[in-house]
PDB file of C-alpha atoms in Angstrom:
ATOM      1  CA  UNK J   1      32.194   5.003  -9.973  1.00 66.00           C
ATOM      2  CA  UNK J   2      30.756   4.223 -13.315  1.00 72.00           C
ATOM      3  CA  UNK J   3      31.191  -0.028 -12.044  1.00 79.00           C
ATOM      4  CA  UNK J   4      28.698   1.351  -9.228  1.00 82.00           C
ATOM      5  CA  UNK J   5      26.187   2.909 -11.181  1.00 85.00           C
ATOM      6  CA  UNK J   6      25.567   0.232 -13.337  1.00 86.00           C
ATOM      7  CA  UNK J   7      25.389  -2.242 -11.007  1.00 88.00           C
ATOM      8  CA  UNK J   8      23.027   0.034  -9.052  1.00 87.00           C
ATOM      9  CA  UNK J   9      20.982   0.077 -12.134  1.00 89.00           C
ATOM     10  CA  UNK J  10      21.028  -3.676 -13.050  1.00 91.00           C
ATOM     11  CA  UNK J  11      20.002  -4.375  -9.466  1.00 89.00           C
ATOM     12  CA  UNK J  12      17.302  -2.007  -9.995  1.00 89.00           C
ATOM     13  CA  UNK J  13      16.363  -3.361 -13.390  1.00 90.00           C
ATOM     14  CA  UNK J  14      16.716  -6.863 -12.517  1.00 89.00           C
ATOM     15  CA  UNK J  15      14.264  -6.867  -9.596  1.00 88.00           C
ATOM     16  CA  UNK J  16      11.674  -4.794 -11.538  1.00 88.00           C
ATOM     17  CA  UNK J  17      11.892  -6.539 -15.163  1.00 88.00           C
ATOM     18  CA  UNK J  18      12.339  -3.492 -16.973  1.00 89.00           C
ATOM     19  CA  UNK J  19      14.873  -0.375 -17.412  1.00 91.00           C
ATOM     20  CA  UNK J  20      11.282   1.530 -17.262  1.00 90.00           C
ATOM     21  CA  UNK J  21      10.455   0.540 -13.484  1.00 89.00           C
ATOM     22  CA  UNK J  22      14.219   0.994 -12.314  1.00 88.00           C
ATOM     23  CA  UNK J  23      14.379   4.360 -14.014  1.00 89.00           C
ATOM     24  CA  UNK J  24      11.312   5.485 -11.766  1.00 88.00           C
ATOM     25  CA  UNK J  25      12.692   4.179  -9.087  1.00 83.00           C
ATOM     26  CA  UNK J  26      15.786   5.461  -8.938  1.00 84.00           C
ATOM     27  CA  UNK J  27      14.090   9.257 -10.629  1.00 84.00           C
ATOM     28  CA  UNK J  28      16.737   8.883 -13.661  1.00 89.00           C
ATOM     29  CA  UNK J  29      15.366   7.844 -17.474  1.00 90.00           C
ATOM     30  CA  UNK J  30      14.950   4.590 -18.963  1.00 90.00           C
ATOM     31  CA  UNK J  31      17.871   5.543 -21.604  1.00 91.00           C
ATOM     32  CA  UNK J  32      20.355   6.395 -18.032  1.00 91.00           C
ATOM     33  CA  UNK J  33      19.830   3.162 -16.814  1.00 91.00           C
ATOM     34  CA  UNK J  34      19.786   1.413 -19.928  1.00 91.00           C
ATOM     35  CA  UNK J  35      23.574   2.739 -20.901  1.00 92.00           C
ATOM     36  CA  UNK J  36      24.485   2.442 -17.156  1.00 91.00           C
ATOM     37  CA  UNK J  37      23.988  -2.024 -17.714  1.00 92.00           C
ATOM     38  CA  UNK J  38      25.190  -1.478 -21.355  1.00 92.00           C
ATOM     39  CA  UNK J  39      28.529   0.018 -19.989  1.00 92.00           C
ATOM     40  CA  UNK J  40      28.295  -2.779 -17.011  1.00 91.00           C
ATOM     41  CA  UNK J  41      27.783  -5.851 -19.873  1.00 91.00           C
ATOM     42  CA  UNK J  42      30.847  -4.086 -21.445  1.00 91.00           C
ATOM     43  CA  UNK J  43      33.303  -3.916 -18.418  1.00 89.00           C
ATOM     44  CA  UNK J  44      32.472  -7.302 -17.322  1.00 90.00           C
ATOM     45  CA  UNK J  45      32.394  -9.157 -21.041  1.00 91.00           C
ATOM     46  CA  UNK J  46      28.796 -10.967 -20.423  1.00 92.00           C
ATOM     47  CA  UNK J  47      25.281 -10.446 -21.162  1.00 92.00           C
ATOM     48  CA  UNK J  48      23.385  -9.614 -17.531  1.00 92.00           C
ATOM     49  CA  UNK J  49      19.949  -9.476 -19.748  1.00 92.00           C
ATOM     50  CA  UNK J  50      17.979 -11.187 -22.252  1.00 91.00           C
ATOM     51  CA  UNK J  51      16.061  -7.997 -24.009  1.00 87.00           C
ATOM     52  CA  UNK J  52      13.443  -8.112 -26.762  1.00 83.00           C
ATOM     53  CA  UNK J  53      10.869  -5.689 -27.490  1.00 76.00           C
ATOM     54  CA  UNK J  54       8.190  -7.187 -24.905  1.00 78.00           C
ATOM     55  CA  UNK J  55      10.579  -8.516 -22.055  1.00 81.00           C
ATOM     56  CA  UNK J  56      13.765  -7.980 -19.938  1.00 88.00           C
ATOM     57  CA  UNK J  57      15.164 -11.286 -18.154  1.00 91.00           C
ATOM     58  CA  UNK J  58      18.343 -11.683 -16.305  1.00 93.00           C
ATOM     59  CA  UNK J  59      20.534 -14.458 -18.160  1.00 92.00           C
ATOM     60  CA  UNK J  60      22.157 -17.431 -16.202  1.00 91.00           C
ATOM     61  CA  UNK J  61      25.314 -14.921 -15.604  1.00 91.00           C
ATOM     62  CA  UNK J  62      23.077 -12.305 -14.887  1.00 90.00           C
ATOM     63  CA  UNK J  63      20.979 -14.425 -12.041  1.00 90.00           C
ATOM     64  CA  UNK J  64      24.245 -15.253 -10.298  1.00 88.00           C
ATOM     65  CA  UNK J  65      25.755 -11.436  -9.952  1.00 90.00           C
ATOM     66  CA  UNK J  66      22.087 -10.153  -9.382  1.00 91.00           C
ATOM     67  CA  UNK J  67      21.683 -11.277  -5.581  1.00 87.00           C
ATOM     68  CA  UNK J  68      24.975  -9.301  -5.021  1.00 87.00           C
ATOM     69  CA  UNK J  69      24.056  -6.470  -6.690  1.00 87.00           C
ATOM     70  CA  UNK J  70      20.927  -5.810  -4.611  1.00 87.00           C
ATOM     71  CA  UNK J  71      23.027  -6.037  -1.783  1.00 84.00           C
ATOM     72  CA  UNK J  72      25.276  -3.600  -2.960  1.00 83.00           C
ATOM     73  CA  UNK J  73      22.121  -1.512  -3.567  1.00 81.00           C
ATOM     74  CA  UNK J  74      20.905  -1.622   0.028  1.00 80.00           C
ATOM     75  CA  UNK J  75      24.000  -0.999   1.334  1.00 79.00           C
ATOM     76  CA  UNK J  76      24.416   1.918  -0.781  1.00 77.00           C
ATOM     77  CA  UNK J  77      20.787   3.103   0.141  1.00 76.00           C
ATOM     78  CA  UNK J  78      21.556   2.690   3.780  1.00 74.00           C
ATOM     79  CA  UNK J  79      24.886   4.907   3.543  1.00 74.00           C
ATOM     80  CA  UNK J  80      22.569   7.309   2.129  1.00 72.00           C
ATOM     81  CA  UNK J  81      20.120   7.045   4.796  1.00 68.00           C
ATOM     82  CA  UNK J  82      22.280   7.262   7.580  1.00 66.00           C
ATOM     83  CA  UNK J  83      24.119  10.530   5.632  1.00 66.00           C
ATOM     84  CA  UNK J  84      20.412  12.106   5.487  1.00 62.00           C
ATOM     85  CA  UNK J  85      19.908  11.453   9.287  1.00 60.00           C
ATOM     86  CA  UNK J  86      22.733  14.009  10.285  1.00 58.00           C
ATOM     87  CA  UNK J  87      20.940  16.511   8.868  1.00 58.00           C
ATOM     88  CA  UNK J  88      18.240  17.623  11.149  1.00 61.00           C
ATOM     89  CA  UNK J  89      15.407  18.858   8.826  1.00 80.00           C
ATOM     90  CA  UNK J  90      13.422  15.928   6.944  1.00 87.00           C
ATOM     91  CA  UNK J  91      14.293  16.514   3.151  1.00 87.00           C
ATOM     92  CA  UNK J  92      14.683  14.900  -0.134  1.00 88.00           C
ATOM     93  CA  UNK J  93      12.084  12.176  -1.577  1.00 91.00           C
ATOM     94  CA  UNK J  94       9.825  10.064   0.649  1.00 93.00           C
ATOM     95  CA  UNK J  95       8.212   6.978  -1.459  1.00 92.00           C
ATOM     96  CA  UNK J  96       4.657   6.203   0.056  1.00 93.00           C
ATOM     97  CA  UNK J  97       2.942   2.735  -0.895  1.00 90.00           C
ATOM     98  CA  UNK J  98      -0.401   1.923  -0.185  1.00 89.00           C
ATOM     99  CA  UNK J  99      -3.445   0.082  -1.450  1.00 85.00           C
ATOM    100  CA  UNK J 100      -6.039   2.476  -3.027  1.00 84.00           C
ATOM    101  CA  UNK J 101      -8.854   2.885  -0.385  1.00 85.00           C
ATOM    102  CA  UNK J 102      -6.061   3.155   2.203  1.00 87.00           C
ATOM    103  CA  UNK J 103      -3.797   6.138  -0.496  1.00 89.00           C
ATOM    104  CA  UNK J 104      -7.171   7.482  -0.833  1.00 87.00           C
ATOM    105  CA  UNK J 105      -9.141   8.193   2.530  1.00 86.00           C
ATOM    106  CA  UNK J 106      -6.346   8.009   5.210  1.00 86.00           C
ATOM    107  CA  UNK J 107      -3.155   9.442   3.706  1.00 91.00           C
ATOM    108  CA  UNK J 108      -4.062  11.597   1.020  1.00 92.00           C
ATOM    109  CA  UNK J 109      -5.714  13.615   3.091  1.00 90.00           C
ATOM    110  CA  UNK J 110      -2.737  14.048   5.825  1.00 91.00           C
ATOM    111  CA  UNK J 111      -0.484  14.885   2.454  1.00 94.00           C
ATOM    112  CA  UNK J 112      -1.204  18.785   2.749  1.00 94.00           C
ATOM    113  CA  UNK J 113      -0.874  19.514   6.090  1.00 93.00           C
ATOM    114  CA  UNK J 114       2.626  17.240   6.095  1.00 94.00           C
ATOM    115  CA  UNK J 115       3.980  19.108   3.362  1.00 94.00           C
ATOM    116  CA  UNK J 116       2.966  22.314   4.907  1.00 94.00           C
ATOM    117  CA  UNK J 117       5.155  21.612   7.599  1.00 93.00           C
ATOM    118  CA  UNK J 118       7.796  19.793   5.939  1.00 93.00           C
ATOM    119  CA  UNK J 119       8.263  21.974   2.858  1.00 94.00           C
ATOM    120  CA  UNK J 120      11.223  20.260   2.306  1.00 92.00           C
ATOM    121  CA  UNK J 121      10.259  16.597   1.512  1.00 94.00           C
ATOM    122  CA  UNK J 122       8.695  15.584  -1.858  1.00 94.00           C
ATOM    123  CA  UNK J 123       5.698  12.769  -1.659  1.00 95.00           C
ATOM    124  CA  UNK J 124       5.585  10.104  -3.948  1.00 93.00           C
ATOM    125  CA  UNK J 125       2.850   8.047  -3.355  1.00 93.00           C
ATOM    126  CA  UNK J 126       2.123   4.554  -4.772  1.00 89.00           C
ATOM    127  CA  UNK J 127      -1.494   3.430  -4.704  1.00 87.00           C
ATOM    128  CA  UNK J 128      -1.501  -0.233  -5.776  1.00 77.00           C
ATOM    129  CA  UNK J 129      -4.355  -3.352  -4.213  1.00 66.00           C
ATOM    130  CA  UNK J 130      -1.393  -5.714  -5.317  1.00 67.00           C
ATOM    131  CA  UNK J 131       1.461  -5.896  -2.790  1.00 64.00           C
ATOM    132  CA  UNK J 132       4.924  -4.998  -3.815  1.00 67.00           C
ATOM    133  CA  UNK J 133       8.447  -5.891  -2.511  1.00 71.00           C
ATOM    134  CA  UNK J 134       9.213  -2.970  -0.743  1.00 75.00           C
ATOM    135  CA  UNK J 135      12.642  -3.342  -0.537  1.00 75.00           C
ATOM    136  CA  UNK J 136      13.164  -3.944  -3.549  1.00 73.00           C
ATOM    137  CA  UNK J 137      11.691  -1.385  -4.930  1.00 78.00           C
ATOM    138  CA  UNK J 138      12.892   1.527  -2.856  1.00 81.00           C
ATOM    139  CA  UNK J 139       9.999   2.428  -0.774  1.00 87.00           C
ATOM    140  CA  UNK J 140      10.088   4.341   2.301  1.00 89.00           C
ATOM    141  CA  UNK J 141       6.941   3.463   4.197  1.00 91.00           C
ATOM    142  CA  UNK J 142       4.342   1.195   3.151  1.00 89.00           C
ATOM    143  CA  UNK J 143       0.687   1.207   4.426  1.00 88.00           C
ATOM    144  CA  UNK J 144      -1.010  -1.927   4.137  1.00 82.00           C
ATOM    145  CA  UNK J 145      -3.827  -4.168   5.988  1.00 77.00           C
ATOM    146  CA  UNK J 146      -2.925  -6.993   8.612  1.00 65.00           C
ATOM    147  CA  UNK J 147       0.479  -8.504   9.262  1.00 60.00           C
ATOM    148  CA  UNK J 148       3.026  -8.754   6.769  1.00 61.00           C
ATOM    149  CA  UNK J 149       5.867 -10.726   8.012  1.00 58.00           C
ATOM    150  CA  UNK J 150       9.076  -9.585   6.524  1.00 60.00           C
ATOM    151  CA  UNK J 151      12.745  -9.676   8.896  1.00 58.00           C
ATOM    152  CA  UNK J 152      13.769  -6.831   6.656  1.00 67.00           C
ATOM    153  CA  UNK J 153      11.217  -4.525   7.786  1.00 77.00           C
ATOM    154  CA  UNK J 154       9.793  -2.455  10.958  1.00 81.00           C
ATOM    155  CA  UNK J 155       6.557  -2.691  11.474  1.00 78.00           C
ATOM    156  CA  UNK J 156       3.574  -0.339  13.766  1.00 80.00           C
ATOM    157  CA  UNK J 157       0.140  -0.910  14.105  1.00 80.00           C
ATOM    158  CA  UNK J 158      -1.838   2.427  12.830  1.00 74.00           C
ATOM    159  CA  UNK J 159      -5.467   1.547  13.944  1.00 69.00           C
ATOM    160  CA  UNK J 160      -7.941  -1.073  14.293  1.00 76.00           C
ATOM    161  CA  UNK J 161     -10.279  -2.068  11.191  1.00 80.00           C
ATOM    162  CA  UNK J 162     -14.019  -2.008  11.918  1.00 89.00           C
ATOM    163  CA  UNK J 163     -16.094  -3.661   9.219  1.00 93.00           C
ATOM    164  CA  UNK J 164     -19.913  -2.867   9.188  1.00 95.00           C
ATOM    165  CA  UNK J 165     -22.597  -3.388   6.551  1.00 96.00           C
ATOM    166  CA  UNK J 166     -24.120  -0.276   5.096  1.00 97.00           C
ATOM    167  CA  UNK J 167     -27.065   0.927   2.752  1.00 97.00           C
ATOM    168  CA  UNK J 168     -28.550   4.206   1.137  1.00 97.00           C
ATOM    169  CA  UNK J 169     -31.881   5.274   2.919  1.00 97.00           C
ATOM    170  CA  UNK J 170     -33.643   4.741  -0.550  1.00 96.00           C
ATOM    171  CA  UNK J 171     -32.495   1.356  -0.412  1.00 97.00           C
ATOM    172  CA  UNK J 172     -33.959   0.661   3.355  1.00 97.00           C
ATOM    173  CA  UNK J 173     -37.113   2.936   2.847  1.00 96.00           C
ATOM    174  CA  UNK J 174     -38.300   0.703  -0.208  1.00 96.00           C
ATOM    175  CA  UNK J 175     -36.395  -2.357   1.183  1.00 96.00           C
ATOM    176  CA  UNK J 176     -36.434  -2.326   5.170  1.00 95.00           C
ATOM    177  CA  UNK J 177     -33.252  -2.344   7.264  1.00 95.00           C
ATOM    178  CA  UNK J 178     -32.406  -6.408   8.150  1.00 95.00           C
ATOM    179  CA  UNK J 179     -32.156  -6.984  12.115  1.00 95.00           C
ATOM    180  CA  UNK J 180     -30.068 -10.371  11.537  1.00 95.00           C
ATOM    181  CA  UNK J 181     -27.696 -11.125   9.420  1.00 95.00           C
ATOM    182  CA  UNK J 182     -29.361 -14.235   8.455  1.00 93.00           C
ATOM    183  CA  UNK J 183     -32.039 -11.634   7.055  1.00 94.00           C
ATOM    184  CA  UNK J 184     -29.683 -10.870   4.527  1.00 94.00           C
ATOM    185  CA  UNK J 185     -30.525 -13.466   1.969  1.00 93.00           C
ATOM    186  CA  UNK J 186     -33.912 -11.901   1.357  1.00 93.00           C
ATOM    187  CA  UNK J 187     -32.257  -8.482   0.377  1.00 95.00           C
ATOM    188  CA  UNK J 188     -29.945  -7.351  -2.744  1.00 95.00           C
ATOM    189  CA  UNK J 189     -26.291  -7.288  -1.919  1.00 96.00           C
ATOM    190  CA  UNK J 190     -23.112  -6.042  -3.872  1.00 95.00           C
ATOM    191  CA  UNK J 191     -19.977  -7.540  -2.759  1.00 95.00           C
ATOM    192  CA  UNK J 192     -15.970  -7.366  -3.068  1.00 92.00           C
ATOM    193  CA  UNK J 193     -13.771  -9.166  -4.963  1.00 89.00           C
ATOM    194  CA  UNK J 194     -10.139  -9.714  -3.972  1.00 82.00           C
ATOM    195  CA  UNK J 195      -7.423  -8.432  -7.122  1.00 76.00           C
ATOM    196  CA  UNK J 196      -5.002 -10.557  -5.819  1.00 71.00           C
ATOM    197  CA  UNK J 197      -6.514 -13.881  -5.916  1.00 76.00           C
ATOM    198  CA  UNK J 198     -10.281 -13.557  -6.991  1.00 80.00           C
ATOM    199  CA  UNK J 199     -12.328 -14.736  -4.031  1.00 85.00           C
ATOM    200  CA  UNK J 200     -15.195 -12.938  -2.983  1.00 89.00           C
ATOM    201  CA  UNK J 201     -15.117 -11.175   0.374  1.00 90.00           C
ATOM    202  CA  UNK J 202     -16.703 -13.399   3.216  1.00 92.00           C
ATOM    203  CA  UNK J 203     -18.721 -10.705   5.398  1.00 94.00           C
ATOM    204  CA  UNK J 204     -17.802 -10.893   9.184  1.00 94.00           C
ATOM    205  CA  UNK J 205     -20.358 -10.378  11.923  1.00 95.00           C
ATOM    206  CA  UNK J 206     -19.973 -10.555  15.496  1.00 93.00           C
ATOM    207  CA  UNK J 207     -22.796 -13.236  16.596  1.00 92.00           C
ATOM    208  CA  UNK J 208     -23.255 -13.055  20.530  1.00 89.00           C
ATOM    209  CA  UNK J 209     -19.452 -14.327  21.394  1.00 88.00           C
ATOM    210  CA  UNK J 210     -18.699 -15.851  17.955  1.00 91.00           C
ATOM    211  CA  UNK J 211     -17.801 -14.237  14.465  1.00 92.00           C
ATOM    212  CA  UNK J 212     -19.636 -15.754  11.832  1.00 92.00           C
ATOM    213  CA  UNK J 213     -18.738 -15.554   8.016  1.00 93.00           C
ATOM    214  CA  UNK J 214     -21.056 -15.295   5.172  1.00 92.00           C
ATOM    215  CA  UNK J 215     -20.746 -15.150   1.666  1.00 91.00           C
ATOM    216  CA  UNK J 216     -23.864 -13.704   0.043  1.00 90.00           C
ATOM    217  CA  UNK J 217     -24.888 -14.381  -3.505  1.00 90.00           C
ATOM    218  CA  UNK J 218     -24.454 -11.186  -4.533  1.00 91.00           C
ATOM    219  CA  UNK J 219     -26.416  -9.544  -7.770  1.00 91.00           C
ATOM    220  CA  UNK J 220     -23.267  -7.362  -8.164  1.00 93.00           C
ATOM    221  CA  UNK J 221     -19.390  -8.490  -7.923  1.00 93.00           C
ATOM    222  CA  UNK J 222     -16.737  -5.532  -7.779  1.00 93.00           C
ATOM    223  CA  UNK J 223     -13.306  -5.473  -6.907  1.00 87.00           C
ATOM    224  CA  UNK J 224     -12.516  -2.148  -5.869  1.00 86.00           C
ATOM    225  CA  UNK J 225     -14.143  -0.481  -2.532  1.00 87.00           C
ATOM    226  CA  UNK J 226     -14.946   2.559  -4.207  1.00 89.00           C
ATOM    227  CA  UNK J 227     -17.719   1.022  -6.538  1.00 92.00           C
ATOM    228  CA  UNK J 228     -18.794  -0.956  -3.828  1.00 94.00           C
ATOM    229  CA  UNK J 229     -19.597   2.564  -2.379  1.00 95.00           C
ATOM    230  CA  UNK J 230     -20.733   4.063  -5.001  1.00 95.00           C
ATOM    231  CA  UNK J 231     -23.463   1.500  -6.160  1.00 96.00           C
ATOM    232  CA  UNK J 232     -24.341   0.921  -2.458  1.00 97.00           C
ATOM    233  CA  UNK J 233     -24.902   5.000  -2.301  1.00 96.00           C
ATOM    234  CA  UNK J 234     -27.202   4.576  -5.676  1.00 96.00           C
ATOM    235  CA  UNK J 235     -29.641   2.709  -4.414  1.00 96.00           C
ATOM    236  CA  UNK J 236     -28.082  -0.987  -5.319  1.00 95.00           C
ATOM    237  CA  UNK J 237     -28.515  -2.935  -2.080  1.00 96.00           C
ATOM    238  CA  UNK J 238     -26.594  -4.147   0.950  1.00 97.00           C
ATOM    239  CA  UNK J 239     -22.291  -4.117   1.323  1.00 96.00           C
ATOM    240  CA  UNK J 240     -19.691  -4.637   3.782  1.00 95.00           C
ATOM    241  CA  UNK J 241     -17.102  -1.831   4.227  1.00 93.00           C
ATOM    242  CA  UNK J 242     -14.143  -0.985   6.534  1.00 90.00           C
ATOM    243  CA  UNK J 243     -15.719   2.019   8.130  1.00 89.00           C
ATOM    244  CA  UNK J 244     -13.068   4.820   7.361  1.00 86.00           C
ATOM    245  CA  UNK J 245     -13.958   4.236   3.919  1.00 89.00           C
ATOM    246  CA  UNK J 246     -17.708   4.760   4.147  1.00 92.00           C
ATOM    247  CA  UNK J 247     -17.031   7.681   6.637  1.00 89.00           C
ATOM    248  CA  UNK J 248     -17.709  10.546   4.083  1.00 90.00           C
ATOM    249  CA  UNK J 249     -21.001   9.136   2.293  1.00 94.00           C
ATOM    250  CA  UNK J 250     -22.500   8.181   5.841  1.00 95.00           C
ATOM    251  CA  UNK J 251     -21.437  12.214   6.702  1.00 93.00           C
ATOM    252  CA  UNK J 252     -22.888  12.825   3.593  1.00 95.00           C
ATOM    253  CA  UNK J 253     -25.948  10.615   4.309  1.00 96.00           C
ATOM    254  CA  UNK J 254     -25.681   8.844   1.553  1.00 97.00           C
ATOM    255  CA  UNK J 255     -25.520   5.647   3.440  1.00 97.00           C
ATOM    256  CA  UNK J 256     -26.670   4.368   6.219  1.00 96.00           C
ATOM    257  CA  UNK J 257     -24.544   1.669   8.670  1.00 96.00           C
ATOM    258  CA  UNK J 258     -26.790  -1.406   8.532  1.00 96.00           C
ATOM    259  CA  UNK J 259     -26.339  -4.339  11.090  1.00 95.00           C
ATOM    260  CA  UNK J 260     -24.083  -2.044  13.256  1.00 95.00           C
ATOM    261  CA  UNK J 261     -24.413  -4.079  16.958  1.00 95.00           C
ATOM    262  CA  UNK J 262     -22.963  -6.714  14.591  1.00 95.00           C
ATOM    263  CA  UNK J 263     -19.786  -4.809  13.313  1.00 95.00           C
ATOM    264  CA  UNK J 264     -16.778  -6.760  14.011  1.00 93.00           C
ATOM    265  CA  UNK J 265     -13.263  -5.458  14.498  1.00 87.00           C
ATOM    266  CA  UNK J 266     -11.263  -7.836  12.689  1.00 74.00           C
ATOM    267  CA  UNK J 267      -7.575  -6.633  11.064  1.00 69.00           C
ATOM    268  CA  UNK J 268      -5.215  -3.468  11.684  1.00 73.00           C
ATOM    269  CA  UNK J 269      -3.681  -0.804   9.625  1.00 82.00           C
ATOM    270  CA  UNK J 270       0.204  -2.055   9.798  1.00 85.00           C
ATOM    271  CA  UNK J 271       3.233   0.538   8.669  1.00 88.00           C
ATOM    272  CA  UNK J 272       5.785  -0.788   7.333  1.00 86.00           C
ATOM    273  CA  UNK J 273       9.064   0.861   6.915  1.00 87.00           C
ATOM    274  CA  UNK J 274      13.245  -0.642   5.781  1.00 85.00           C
ATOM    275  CA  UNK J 275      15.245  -1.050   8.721  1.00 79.00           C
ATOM    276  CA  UNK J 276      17.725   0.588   6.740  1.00 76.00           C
ATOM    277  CA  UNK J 277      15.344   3.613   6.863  1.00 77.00           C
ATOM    278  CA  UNK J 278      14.952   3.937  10.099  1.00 76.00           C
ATOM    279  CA  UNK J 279      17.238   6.920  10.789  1.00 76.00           C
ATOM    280  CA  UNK J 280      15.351   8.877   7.753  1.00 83.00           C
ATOM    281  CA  UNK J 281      14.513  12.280   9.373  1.00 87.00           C
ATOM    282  CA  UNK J 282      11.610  12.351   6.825  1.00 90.00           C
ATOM    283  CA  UNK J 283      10.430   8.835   7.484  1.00 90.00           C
ATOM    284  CA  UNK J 284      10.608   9.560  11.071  1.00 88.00           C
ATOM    285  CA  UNK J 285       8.831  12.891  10.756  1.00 91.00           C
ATOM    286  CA  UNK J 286       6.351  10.747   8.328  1.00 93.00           C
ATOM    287  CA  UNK J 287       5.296   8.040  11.094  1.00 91.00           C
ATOM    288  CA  UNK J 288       4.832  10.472  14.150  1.00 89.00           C
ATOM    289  CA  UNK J 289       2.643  12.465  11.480  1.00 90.00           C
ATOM    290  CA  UNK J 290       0.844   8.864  10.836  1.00 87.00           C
ATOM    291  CA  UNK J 291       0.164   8.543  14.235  1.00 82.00           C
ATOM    292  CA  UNK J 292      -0.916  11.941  15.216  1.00 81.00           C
ATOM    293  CA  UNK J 293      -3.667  11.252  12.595  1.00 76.00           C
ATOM    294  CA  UNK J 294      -4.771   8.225  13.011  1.00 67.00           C
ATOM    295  CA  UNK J 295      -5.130   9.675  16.528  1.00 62.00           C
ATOM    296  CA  UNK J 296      -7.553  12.680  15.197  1.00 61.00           C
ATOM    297  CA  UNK J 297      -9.078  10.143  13.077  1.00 58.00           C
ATOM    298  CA  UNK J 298     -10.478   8.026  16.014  1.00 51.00           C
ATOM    299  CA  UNK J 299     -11.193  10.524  18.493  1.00 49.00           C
ATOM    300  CA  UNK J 300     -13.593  12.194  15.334  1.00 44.00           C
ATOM    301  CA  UNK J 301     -11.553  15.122  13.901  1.00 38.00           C
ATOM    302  CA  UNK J 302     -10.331  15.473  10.389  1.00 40.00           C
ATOM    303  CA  UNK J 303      -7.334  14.070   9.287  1.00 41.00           C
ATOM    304  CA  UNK J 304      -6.026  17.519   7.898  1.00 36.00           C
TER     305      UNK J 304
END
């Protein structure tokens, strides 16, 4: 038993590059899974890791026995699962990942009412724009935009992902609303830049029976959505959002959509969930709860 822990933790650790990561992961502390590999190095005579104060790497011995650990791991994590799926009622931790506009305006807001009728399962959700090895790092369902090929996961489509342009009345009353996107080189624009790589966001519009891409030269470059939404709702110009997003300020009527018989429909909404999780009461109960808002969502009601 204690041979299985710590290779449970070195997996862990060794996937995540640091005792920190694996201890949140697997809800123990850093000093749990740091004696659980200390304990492992001393069974097995060899050095797994490399520590100093900044870094944790896996040494040459360590690089060879970690493939087989994490397979260990998901086959322990699937025993689990599949113990969890006799039991009828959803219970026990569901990990969440998501980027932050998706966390923020479709699933947050689901949370409450899930909870209310799952009082058993406890939500820990992951907002993150950079994408993470889900696997890996033990989550449950992952909520992400477009396709992400991966054979070890199951995948559904949530909902379709309309872009449109949008602006604050003060902005069109002193500024004018633009009836082509060519127009939009005469007006002030605030765009999105991409975390993951840097580029600026190339606007889609839906030109008779072609989609067209621009890149405006924006006075303002941002990369999160949020302060795209929040400068565009001050006043600051012109911006491209995914629609769910901008949702509450146009409600609000803070904005305005701008260019709308030019919206394009472009991406999905994918879930992505472990095959080894399928049989999860709670991830099951999770997805039909997914669906049943995205549902709402589209037809116009609230999510909660």
């Amino acid at each position: 038993m204690e041979r299985l822990t710590g290779l449970i933790a070195f997996a862990r650790a060794g996937s995540l590059g640091s005792f920190t990561a694996a201890a949140r992961s697997l809800a123990i502390s850093p000093s749990a899974v740091s004696k659980s590999v200390q304990r492992l190095e001393h069974l097995l005579g060899i050095s797994l890791f490399t520590r100093t104060t900044r870094s944790l790497t896996l040494t040459p011995e360590g690089r060879e026995l970690h493939e087989r650990a994490v397979r260990l791991l998901h086959d322990a994590e699937e025993i689990e699962q599949v113990a969890k799926a006799v039991r009828a009622e959803p219970a026990g931790t569901l990990r969440i990942a998501s980027s932050l506009p998706i966390g923020l305006h479709l699933i947050a807001p689901t949370l409450p009412a899930f909870r209310k009728r799952y009082p058993k399962v406890t939500i820990d959700l992951r907002l993150d724009d950079r994408l993470v090895d889900i696997v890996e790092q033990g989550i449950d369902i992952a909520v992400r935009i477009g396709e992400l090929a991966d054979s070890r996961l199951l995948s559904r489509r949530f909902a379709p992902l309309r872009l449109c342009a949008y602006a604050s009345p003060s902005y069109l009353a002193a500024h004018g609303a633009p009836a082509h996107p060519d127009e939009l080189t005469s007006h002030d624009t605030i765009n999105l830049r991409y975390q993951s790589n840097g580029q600026a966001f190339r606007w889609p519009f839906q030109v008779g029976e072609s989609e067209i891409e621009i890149t405006p030269s924006s006075g303002i470059v941002v990369d999160a959505s949020e302060a795209v939404l929040a400068m565009l709702a001050a006043g600051g110009g012109i911006g491209i959002s995914a629609s769910f997003i901008a949702a509450p300020y146009v409600a609000r009527g803070e904005l305005i959509p701008v260019l709308a018989d030019f919206a394009v429909e472009r991406e999905t909404i994918t879930v992505l969930w472990p095959s080894s999780r399928r049989a999860n009461p709670a991830v099951r109960a999770f997805l039909e709860h997914l669906r049943e808002a995205g549902d709402r969502m589209f037809a116009g009601a609230p999510l909660s």
